[in-house]
Amino acid sequence: MIKVVVIGSGNVAQHLIEVLLQTEEVALVQAFARTPSHLASLLPITTITSDYQEIIDADVYIVSVSDDAIAEVTAQLPFENRLVVHTSGSSTLSVVHSKNRAGVFYPLQTFTKGKSIDFTAIPICLEAENELDYALLTTLGSALSQTVLTIDSEQRKSLHVAAVIVCNFVNHLYEIGAEICEKNDVPFEILHPLIQETAHKITERSPREAQTGPALRNDTKTITQHLDFLENSTYQNIYQILTQSIQHVKKL
């Protein structure tokens, strides 16, 4: 059984704690949080510490904190030559302090506090400094997910950029769409089937093949009408930039 300590108390840390507690092949032996009460609903208070000196022995220490805090947190760990991994999509392997063996355990998904998620469907991207540590992370990852991948720091950086575009940016476009609907007394829910079909299509064909709309058709009349309708100059700029990008890709 793999013994794990989770260090952190944010969204990713909490989701990891929940799934680790449900996994028979893994023993979550402790969690570290600067504010233990943040994890009190998930774990007995006796298994949570806010003191680095009280962190106990484990096979893997998963550091799930903000990117800016990884170096500081791993530098404060009171032990050496143990496997310490971070969960960041944009940080390199080397950000983990060199006194310990570094690794990456990156679940590629968006996590929202209080919303449960099926971890078995989440790709877990792994990187490690040596083969033995990688093998251990593979066993750990396979206990949680059906998809475990070898992804190095440069690949992970590209994945994270792509993830921000297809997740965070797309969600912001949903927000703009919802605002437009609200201002015109139209329920945003009407768009749910369209959103679902668009997302489903790109699981069956490439995004380029799935592209539709006035920009692809070069329907200048509709594009002009839309730009005139959008009173917000930022939204107009977004519409224009995306239209130009779609038309540029079409020409390639």
GROMACS .gro file of N, CA, C and O in nm, residues 3-10 12-18 20 27-33 39 43 47-49 55 58 60-65 87:
model
  148
    3LYS      N    1   0.183   0.489   0.087
    3LYS     CA    2   0.153   0.590   0.189
    3LYS      C    3   0.174   0.730   0.131
    3LYS      O    4   0.279   0.758   0.073
    4VAL      N    5   0.072   0.814   0.147
    4VAL     CA    6   0.074   0.947   0.086
    4VAL      C    7   0.046   1.054   0.190
    4VAL      O    8  -0.041   1.036   0.277
    5VAL      N    9   0.119   1.164   0.179
    5VAL     CA   10   0.087   1.285   0.254
    5VAL      C   11   0.053   1.394   0.152
    5VAL      O   12   0.126   1.414   0.055
    6VAL      N   13  -0.060   1.461   0.171
    6VAL     CA   14  -0.099   1.572   0.084
    6VAL      C   15  -0.068   1.702   0.156
    6VAL      O   16  -0.108   1.721   0.272
    7ILE      N   17   0.001   1.790   0.087
    7ILE     CA   18   0.038   1.920   0.143
    7ILE      C   19  -0.036   2.028   0.066
    7ILE      O   20  -0.010   2.051  -0.052
    8GLY      N   21  -0.131   2.092   0.132
    8GLY     CA   22  -0.213   2.194   0.069
    8GLY      C   23  -0.359   2.176   0.107
    8GLY      O   24  -0.399   2.070   0.157
    9SER      N   25  -0.440   2.279   0.084
    9SER     CA   26  -0.581   2.272   0.124
    9SER      C   27  -0.674   2.338   0.023
    9SER      O   28  -0.790   2.363   0.053
   10GLY      N   29  -0.623   2.366  -0.097
   10GLY     CA   30  -0.706   2.428  -0.200
   10GLY      C   31  -0.794   2.327  -0.272
   10GLY      O   32  -0.809   2.212  -0.229
   12VAL      N   33  -0.763   2.158  -0.563
   12VAL     CA   34  -0.700   2.036  -0.611
   12VAL      C   35  -0.665   1.945  -0.494
   12VAL      O   36  -0.689   1.824  -0.498
   13ALA      N   37  -0.608   2.003  -0.388
   13ALA     CA   38  -0.572   1.924  -0.269
   13ALA      C   39  -0.695   1.854  -0.211
   13ALA      O   40  -0.690   1.735  -0.176
   14GLN      N   41  -0.805   1.925  -0.200
   14GLN     CA   42  -0.925   1.867  -0.141
   14GLN      C   43  -0.981   1.754  -0.228
   14GLN      O   44  -1.025   1.650  -0.176
   15HIS      N   45  -0.980   1.772  -0.360
   15HIS     CA   46  -1.028   1.666  -0.448
   15HIS      C   47  -0.936   1.544  -0.441
   15HIS      O   48  -0.982   1.429  -0.443
   16LEU      N   49  -0.806   1.568  -0.432
   16LEU     CA   50  -0.711   1.456  -0.418
   16LEU      C   51  -0.734   1.381  -0.288
   16LEU      O   52  -0.733   1.257  -0.284
   17ILE      N   53  -0.754   1.455  -0.180
   17ILE     CA   54  -0.779   1.391  -0.051
   17ILE      C   55  -0.902   1.303  -0.059
   17ILE      O   56  -0.903   1.188  -0.013
   18GLU      N   57  -1.008   1.355  -0.119
   18GLU     CA   58  -1.132   1.277  -0.130
   18GLU      C   59  -1.112   1.147  -0.206
   18GLU      O   60  -1.159   1.041  -0.163
   20LEU      N   61  -0.821   0.989  -0.270
   20LEU     CA   62  -0.723   0.903  -0.204
   20LEU      C   63  -0.788   0.825  -0.089
   20LEU      O   64  -0.754   0.709  -0.065
   27ALA      N   65  -0.290   0.465   0.115
   27ALA     CA   66  -0.321   0.508   0.251
   27ALA      C   67  -0.284   0.656   0.264
   27ALA      O   68  -0.166   0.692   0.256
   28LEU      N   69  -0.384   0.740   0.277
   28LEU     CA   70  -0.358   0.882   0.303
   28LEU      C   71  -0.327   0.895   0.452
   28LEU      O   72  -0.417   0.892   0.536
   29VAL      N   73  -0.200   0.907   0.486
   29VAL     CA   74  -0.161   0.900   0.626
   29VAL      C   75  -0.165   1.035   0.696
   29VAL      O   76  -0.172   1.042   0.820
   30GLN      N   77  -0.163   1.145   0.617
   30GLN     CA   78  -0.163   1.277   0.680
   30GLN      C   79  -0.187   1.384   0.574
   30GLN      O   80  -0.165   1.363   0.455
   31ALA      N   81  -0.234   1.499   0.622
   31ALA     CA   82  -0.245   1.617   0.536
   31ALA      C   83  -0.185   1.735   0.609
   31ALA      O   84  -0.196   1.746   0.732
   32PHE      N   85  -0.120   1.823   0.533
   32PHE     CA   86  -0.064   1.946   0.590
   32PHE      C   87  -0.142   2.064   0.536
   32PHE      O   88  -0.166   2.075   0.416
   33ALA      N   89  -0.183   2.153   0.627
   33ALA     CA   90  -0.254   2.274   0.588
   33ALA      C   91  -0.218   2.385   0.685
   33ALA      O   92  -0.216   2.363   0.807
   39LEU      N   93  -0.957   2.169   0.607
   39LEU     CA   94  -0.970   2.028   0.573
   39LEU      C   95  -1.052   1.949   0.675
   39LEU      O   96  -1.066   1.828   0.661
   43LEU      N   97  -1.121   1.522   0.689
   43LEU     CA   98  -1.033   1.435   0.766
   43LEU      C   99  -1.047   1.459   0.915
   43LEU      O  100  -1.081   1.571   0.957
   47THR      N  101  -0.531   1.393   1.196
   47THR     CA  102  -0.448   1.357   1.081
   47THR      C  103  -0.407   1.480   1.000
   47THR      O  104  -0.351   1.467   0.891
   48ILE      N  105  -0.437   1.598   1.052
   48ILE     CA  106  -0.400   1.722   0.985
   48ILE      C  107  -0.300   1.798   1.071
   48ILE      O  108  -0.318   1.810   1.192
   49THR      N  109  -0.193   1.847   1.009
   49THR     CA  110  -0.096   1.926   1.083
   49THR      C  111  -0.068   2.057   1.011
   49THR      O  112  -0.081   2.066   0.888
   55ILE      N  113   0.535   1.651   1.008
   55ILE     CA  114   0.501   1.571   0.891
   55ILE      C  115   0.565   1.433   0.904
   55ILE      O  116   0.683   1.420   0.933
   58ALA      N  117   0.626   0.892   0.462
   58ALA     CA  118   0.535   0.848   0.356
   58ALA      C  119   0.617   0.810   0.234
   58ALA      O  120   0.736   0.841   0.224
   60VAL      N  121   0.512   0.901  -0.080
   60VAL     CA  122   0.497   1.014  -0.172
   60VAL      C  123   0.439   1.132  -0.096
   60VAL      O  124   0.341   1.116  -0.020
   61TYR      N  125   0.497   1.249  -0.120
   61TYR     CA  126   0.444   1.374  -0.064
   61TYR      C  127   0.392   1.457  -0.181
   61TYR      O  128   0.469   1.499  -0.268
   62ILE      N  129   0.260   1.477  -0.185
   62ILE     CA  130   0.199   1.551  -0.295
   62ILE      C  131   0.179   1.696  -0.250
   62ILE      O  132   0.098   1.724  -0.161
   63VAL      N  133   0.254   1.787  -0.312
   63VAL     CA  134   0.246   1.929  -0.279
   63VAL      C  135   0.148   1.995  -0.374
   63VAL      O  136   0.179   2.015  -0.493
   64SER      N  137   0.031   2.026  -0.325
   64SER     CA  138  -0.075   2.084  -0.407
   64SER      C  139  -0.106   2.225  -0.356
   64SER      O  140  -0.202   2.248  -0.282
   65VAL      N  141  -0.018   2.317  -0.394
   65VAL     CA  142  -0.029   2.457  -0.353
   65VAL      C  143  -0.019   2.544  -0.478
   65VAL      O  144   0.003   2.494  -0.588
   87THR      N  145   0.161   1.935  -0.824
   87THR     CA  146   0.046   1.909  -0.910
   87THR      C  147   0.023   2.020  -1.012
   87THR      O  148  -0.084   2.032  -1.069
   0.00000   0.00000   0.00000
